[in-house]
Backbone as numpy.savetxt, mean C-alpha at the origin, in Angstrom:
# Nx Ny Nz CAx CAy CAz Cx Cy Cz
-27.32 -16.24 9.87 -25.82 -16.33 9.82 -25.27 -16.13 11.20
-24.27 -16.96 11.53 -23.63 -16.95 12.87 -22.42 -16.07 12.73
-22.32 -15.11 13.67 -21.22 -14.23 13.73 -20.26 -14.67 14.87
-19.01 -14.67 14.63 -17.96 -14.97 15.55 -17.63 -13.66 16.24
-17.44 -13.73 17.63 -17.09 -12.59 18.34 -15.59 -12.34 18.24
-15.08 -11.07 18.01 -13.68 -10.75 17.89 -13.27 -9.80 18.97
-12.01 -9.37 19.03 -11.55 -8.38 19.96 -12.26 -7.06 19.83
-12.56 -6.59 18.57 -13.17 -5.39 18.43 -14.63 -5.41 19.05
-15.33 -6.55 18.96 -16.60 -6.63 19.64 -16.50 -6.52 21.14
-15.40 -7.03 21.67 -15.23 -6.88 23.14 -14.90 -5.41 23.53
-14.17 -4.75 22.73 -13.85 -3.37 22.99 -15.15 -2.52 22.88
-15.93 -2.75 21.82 -17.18 -1.96 21.66 -18.09 -2.27 22.82
-18.11 -3.57 23.25 -19.04 -3.86 24.35 -18.56 -3.20 25.61
-17.32 -3.08 25.87 -16.82 -2.46 27.05 -17.20 -0.95 27.02
-16.99 -0.24 25.81 -17.38 1.06 25.75 -18.90 1.31 25.88
-19.64 0.36 25.37 -21.14 0.34 25.55 -21.54 0.28 27.05
-20.76 -0.55 27.80 -21.05 -0.60 29.25 -20.69 0.62 30.02
-19.45 1.13 29.67 -18.92 2.30 30.33 -19.58 3.62 29.85
-19.88 3.78 28.61 -20.38 4.94 28.01 -21.56 4.65 27.06
-22.66 4.23 27.64 -23.83 3.85 26.79 -24.29 4.95 25.84
-23.91 6.24 26.09 -24.30 7.32 25.29 -23.51 7.36 23.92
-22.46 6.59 23.82 -21.70 6.68 22.58 -22.28 5.78 21.43
-22.23 6.22 20.24 -22.61 5.48 19.07 -21.30 4.83 18.60
-21.16 3.59 18.69 -19.92 2.89 18.45 -19.80 2.14 17.11
-20.72 2.34 16.15 -20.65 1.65 14.85 -19.35 1.99 14.17
-18.94 3.26 14.12 -17.71 3.63 13.51 -16.49 2.92 14.10
-16.54 2.87 15.53 -15.40 2.26 16.18 -15.32 0.74 15.71
-16.35 0.14 15.53 -16.32 -1.32 15.19 -15.85 -1.44 13.74
-16.28 -0.61 12.79 -15.92 -0.64 11.40 -14.39 -0.33 11.24
-14.07 0.85 11.78 -12.68 1.30 11.56 -11.65 0.57 12.41
-12.13 0.01 13.49 -11.25 -0.83 14.37 -10.80 -2.08 13.55
-11.83 -2.66 12.86 -11.48 -3.79 12.11 -10.72 -3.43 10.81
-10.99 -2.36 10.14 -10.17 -1.90 8.99 -8.72 -1.76 9.48
-8.55 -0.97 10.51 -7.22 -0.72 11.00 -6.43 -2.00 11.26
-7.13 -2.96 12.00 -6.42 -4.23 12.35 -6.12 -5.04 11.12
-7.03 -5.14 10.17 -6.78 -5.79 8.86 -5.58 -5.16 8.12
-5.65 -3.87 8.03 -4.58 -3.11 7.34 -3.19 -3.46 8.03
-3.15 -3.42 9.34 -1.88 -3.80 10.02 -1.44 -5.22 9.78
-2.39 -6.15 9.90 -2.03 -7.50 9.68 -1.43 -7.77 8.23
-2.20 -7.27 7.27 -1.77 -7.45 5.87 -0.52 -6.66 5.57
-0.42 -5.45 6.13 0.75 -4.58 5.88 2.02 -5.34 6.53
1.91 -5.98 7.70 3.04 -6.68 8.26 3.40 -7.84 7.38
2.36 -8.58 6.89 2.72 -9.69 5.97 3.40 -9.25 4.76
2.95 -8.19 4.17 3.69 -7.60 2.95 5.09 -7.20 3.25
5.25 -6.55 4.42 6.54 -6.12 4.76 7.56 -7.37 4.87
7.03 -8.47 5.38 7.87 -9.66 5.48 8.25 -10.18 4.11
7.27 -10.26 3.16 7.58 -10.75 1.91 8.53 -9.80 1.05
8.27 -8.57 1.25 9.20 -7.53 0.57 10.50 -7.62 1.21
10.59 -7.79 2.50 11.84 -7.82 3.13 12.66 -9.08 2.65
12.02 -10.13 2.43 12.72 -11.30 1.86 13.33 -10.99 0.52
12.84 -10.03 -0.15 13.32 -9.58 -1.48 14.36 -8.50 -1.34
14.57 -7.95 -0.09 15.57 -6.95 0.11 15.09 -5.56 0.00
13.74 -5.36 0.00 13.21 -3.97 0.00 12.11 -3.86 1.14
11.87 -2.54 1.37 10.81 -2.30 2.34 9.58 -1.70 1.60
8.54 -1.49 2.30 7.25 -1.09 1.68 7.44 0.29 0.95
8.17 1.16 1.54 8.32 2.48 0.94 9.13 2.33 -0.43
10.06 1.48 -0.44 10.89 1.26 -1.67 9.98 0.49 -2.69
9.16 -0.51 -2.19 8.22 -1.12 -3.07 7.32 -0.09 -3.72
6.81 0.86 -2.90 5.98 1.94 -3.54 6.59 2.74 -4.72
7.87 3.06 -4.48 8.58 3.74 -5.61 8.71 2.93 -6.81
9.09 1.65 -6.61 9.37 0.74 -7.79 8.10 0.41 -8.45
6.94 0.28 -7.66 5.70 -0.06 -8.20 5.13 1.17 -9.04
5.36 2.32 -8.58 4.94 3.52 -9.28 5.62 3.66 -10.65
6.90 3.40 -10.65 7.63 3.41 -11.92 7.13 2.30 -12.85
6.93 1.16 -12.30 6.50 -0.01 -13.10 5.17 0.31 -13.70
4.18 0.77 -12.94 2.87 1.15 -13.43 2.85 2.22 -14.51
3.94 3.06 -14.51 4.01 4.11 -15.44 4.10 3.58 -16.91
4.49 2.37 -17.05 4.62 1.78 -18.35 5.99 2.20 -19.06
6.25 1.56 -20.21 7.51 1.88 -20.91 7.64 3.38 -21.10
8.70 3.97 -20.84 10.04 3.37 -20.47 10.26 3.27 -18.98
9.20 3.22 -18.21 9.31 2.97 -16.80 10.13 4.14 -16.09
9.78 5.36 -16.38 10.49 6.51 -15.83 9.57 7.58 -15.50
9.94 8.37 -14.47 9.12 9.57 -14.02 10.19 10.55 -13.46
9.77 11.76 -13.32 10.57 12.75 -12.70 10.43 12.49 -11.18
11.50 12.99 -10.37 11.39 12.89 -8.98 10.14 13.63 -8.45
9.80 14.69 -9.11 8.67 15.57 -8.68 7.33 14.73 -8.88
7.21 14.01 -10.02 5.95 13.19 -10.29 5.93 11.97 -9.31
7.09 11.41 -8.97 7.13 10.35 -8.01 6.69 10.85 -6.63
7.26 12.02 -6.21 6.94 12.58 -4.90 5.45 12.83 -4.82
4.93 13.43 -5.87 3.44 13.75 -5.90 2.55 12.58 -5.85
2.99 11.49 -6.56 2.15 10.21 -6.63 2.22 9.52 -5.31
3.29 9.59 -4.59 3.42 8.89 -3.32 3.16 9.75 -2.05
2.83 11.01 -2.32 2.59 11.98 -1.24 3.67 12.00 -0.25
4.89 12.21 -0.75 6.09 12.27 0.16 6.64 13.71 0.08
7.58 13.99 1.01 8.30 15.17 0.97 9.47 14.86 0.00
10.12 15.93 -0.55 11.19 15.65 -1.47 12.36 15.05 -0.73
12.61 15.37 0.55 13.65 14.67 1.37 13.39 13.19 1.51
12.16 12.86 1.84 11.80 11.41 1.96 12.02 10.67 0.65
11.70 11.25 -0.45 11.85 10.62 -1.74 13.43 10.53 -2.03
14.14 11.52 -1.71 15.58 11.43 -2.05 16.28 10.28 -1.37
15.88 10.07 -0.07 16.45 8.91 0.63 16.06 7.59 0.05
14.82 7.43 -0.35 14.43 6.21 -1.05 15.18 6.00 -2.33
15.23 7.09 -3.12 15.91 6.94 -4.37 17.34 6.59 -4.23
18.09 7.24 -3.27 19.44 6.92 -3.00 19.65 5.43 -2.70
18.77 4.87 -1.86 18.93 3.36 -1.51 18.62 2.58 -2.76
17.60 2.80 -3.51 17.27 2.10 -4.70 18.29 2.19 -5.72
18.96 3.34 -5.91 19.99 3.60 -6.97 21.23 2.73 -6.51
21.56 2.82 -5.21 22.76 1.94 -4.74 22.51 0.54 -5.03
21.24 0.01 -4.88 20.96 -1.38 -5.05 20.82 -1.74 -6.52
20.93 -0.69 -7.43 20.86 -1.00 -8.86 19.40 -1.17 -9.38
18.46 -0.72 -8.64 17.03 -0.93 -9.02 16.46 0.26 -9.79
17.00 1.43 -9.61 16.73 2.66 -10.42 17.87 3.25 -10.89
17.77 4.11 -11.81 18.90 4.96 -12.33 18.39 6.42 -12.49
19.17 7.32 -12.09 18.88 8.73 -12.30 19.67 9.19 -13.57
19.02 9.98 -14.35 19.67 10.51 -15.54 19.11 11.88 -15.86
19.87 12.66 -16.70 19.30 13.95 -16.98 18.02 13.81 -17.77
17.05 14.78 -17.59 15.80 14.81 -18.27 15.99 15.48 -19.64
15.90 14.72 -20.73 16.15 15.32 -22.04 15.21 16.56 -22.40
14.04 16.62 -21.72 13.18 17.73 -21.98 13.41 18.96 -21.10
14.34 18.76 -20.02 14.60 19.89 -19.08 15.97 19.72 -18.61
16.89 20.52 -19.08 18.32 20.43 -18.73 18.56 20.44 -17.27
17.72 21.10 -16.49 17.93 21.16 -15.03 17.34 20.03 -14.34
16.52 19.25 -14.99 15.77 18.14 -14.35 16.33 16.80 -14.47
15.92 15.86 -13.74 16.19 14.42 -13.76 15.08 13.57 -14.09
15.33 12.37 -14.55 14.33 11.36 -14.61 14.82 10.09 -13.83
13.92 9.44 -13.29 14.26 8.22 -12.49 13.66 7.00 -13.38
14.49 6.06 -13.63 14.22 4.96 -14.48 14.38 3.66 -13.78
13.37 2.88 -13.89 13.47 1.48 -13.36 14.43 0.66 -14.17
15.41 0.10 -13.52 16.41 -0.78 -14.29 15.78 -2.10 -14.52
16.40 -2.90 -15.41 15.96 -4.24 -15.66 15.90 -5.12 -14.41
16.92 -4.91 -13.55 16.93 -5.62 -12.28 15.78 -5.12 -11.37
15.54 -3.86 -11.39 14.42 -3.33 -10.67 13.04 -3.78 -11.21
13.00 -3.93 -12.50 11.73 -4.41 -13.07 11.53 -5.88 -12.68
12.52 -6.70 -12.75 12.41 -8.11 -12.30 11.97 -8.18 -10.87
12.64 -7.35 -9.97 12.28 -7.40 -8.55 10.91 -7.01 -8.30
10.50 -5.88 -8.91 9.09 -5.33 -8.58 8.08 -6.30 -9.15
8.28 -6.99 -10.30 7.29 -7.87 -10.80 7.13 -9.06 -9.74
8.28 -9.52 -9.24 8.18 -10.57 -8.18 7.52 -10.11 -6.91
7.84 -8.83 -6.49 7.29 -8.25 -5.19 5.81 -8.10 -5.36
5.34 -7.68 -6.51 3.83 -7.55 -6.75 3.16 -8.84 -6.60
3.80 -9.88 -7.19 3.23 -11.22 -7.14 3.12 -11.72 -5.69
4.21 -11.59 -4.98 4.14 -12.17 -3.61 3.37 -11.28 -2.64
3.37 -10.01 -2.85 2.57 -9.07 -2.10 1.05 -9.38 -2.24
0.59 -9.52 -3.55 -0.80 -9.90 -3.73 -1.14 -11.26 -3.22
-0.22 -12.21 -3.26 -0.45 -13.50 -2.61 -0.77 -13.33 -1.10
0.05 -12.45 -0.43 -0.17 -12.22 0.97 -1.53 -11.58 1.24
-1.96 -10.79 0.34 -3.33 -10.09 0.43 -4.41 -11.14 0.22
-4.22 -11.96 -0.86 -5.21 -13.00 -1.20 -5.39 -13.97 -0.11
-4.29 -14.30 0.54 -4.33 -15.35 1.65 -5.29 -14.89 2.75
-5.37 -13.56 2.99 -6.38 -13.01 3.97 -7.73 -12.98 3.40
-7.80 -12.41 2.18 -9.10 -12.06 1.65 -9.82 -13.41 1.21
-9.19 -14.46 0.87 -9.81 -15.66 0.42 -10.49 -16.44 1.58
-10.41 -15.93 2.81 -11.16 -16.46 3.86 -12.64 -16.10 3.81
-12.98 -15.22 2.94 -14.37 -14.88 2.68 -14.73 -15.50 1.37
-15.94 -15.95 1.20 -16.47 -16.47 -0.13 -16.46 -15.37 -1.09
-16.26 -15.71 -2.46 -16.12 -14.68 -3.49 -17.18 -13.69 -3.51
-18.48 -14.04 -3.33 -19.42 -12.94 -3.43 -19.32 -11.93 -2.25
-18.90 -12.33 -1.17 -18.72 -11.48 0.07 -17.46 -10.55 -0.20
-16.42 -11.10 -0.94 -15.26 -10.29 -1.26 -15.71 -9.19 -2.17
-16.44 -9.51 -3.21 -16.98 -8.46 -4.10 -17.79 -7.43 -3.39
-18.66 -7.88 -2.54 -19.49 -6.96 -1.82 -18.65 -6.06 -0.84
-17.67 -6.61 -0.18 -16.73 -5.77 0.67 -16.05 -4.78 -0.16
-15.51 -5.22 -1.32 -14.80 -4.22 -2.26 -15.71 -3.11 -2.62
-16.97 -3.43 -3.03 -17.88 -2.44 -3.45 -18.25 -1.53 -2.31
-18.49 -1.97 -1.10 -18.76 -1.14 0.03 -17.66 -0.21 0.36
-16.38 -0.75 0.42 -15.29 0.09 0.70 -15.06 1.22 -0.35
-15.31 0.82 -1.66 -15.19 1.81 -2.76 -16.16 2.87 -2.50
-17.48 2.56 -2.17 -18.47 3.48 -1.99 -18.10 4.45 -0.90
-17.59 3.95 0.21 -17.24 4.75 1.40 -16.09 5.69 1.03
-15.06 5.04 0.35 -13.90 5.82 -0.01 -14.22 7.00 -1.00
-14.94 6.76 -2.00 -15.26 7.76 -2.99 -16.17 8.87 -2.33
-17.06 8.50 -1.45 -17.89 9.45 -0.73 -17.00 10.35 0.16
-16.03 9.71 0.70 -15.21 10.47 1.69 -14.17 11.33 0.93
-13.63 10.89 -0.19 -12.66 11.76 -0.99 -13.29 12.83 -1.84
-14.61 12.76 -2.01 -15.22 13.82 -2.89 -15.62 15.06 -2.16
């Protein structure tokens, strides 16, 4: 198999020359993961931006959509799911509510609480955003043959589960 040299190879080679005592395998792997995440993240930001939302707002809408009917969660559940501060979530919810994409209403199970519900406009938008966001990801991933994509997914899953446990 012929490998094409990339910028990460050049960086690793420079470190190898300057600091031959360093083990640079991790630098090569995570340098590429970081660069790919940035490239794909930028592409997703552009397609979400064309729909009038940013990535953070996408995350809120997607979390509500994935929750299933009736597409609602408490602000606390949303905050926990997205690993945000309550202040960060409040700002996102304010913007999404002004845009008519979510609605806040009293929680029938807790008089002091609220529930955040995805509106029909929000559901239409998030369904489109998921479609175009996945297309941006596929555009990058389809540069690998299907067996290599499956292998890459499995390797990343193995590393992630070993790291999170």
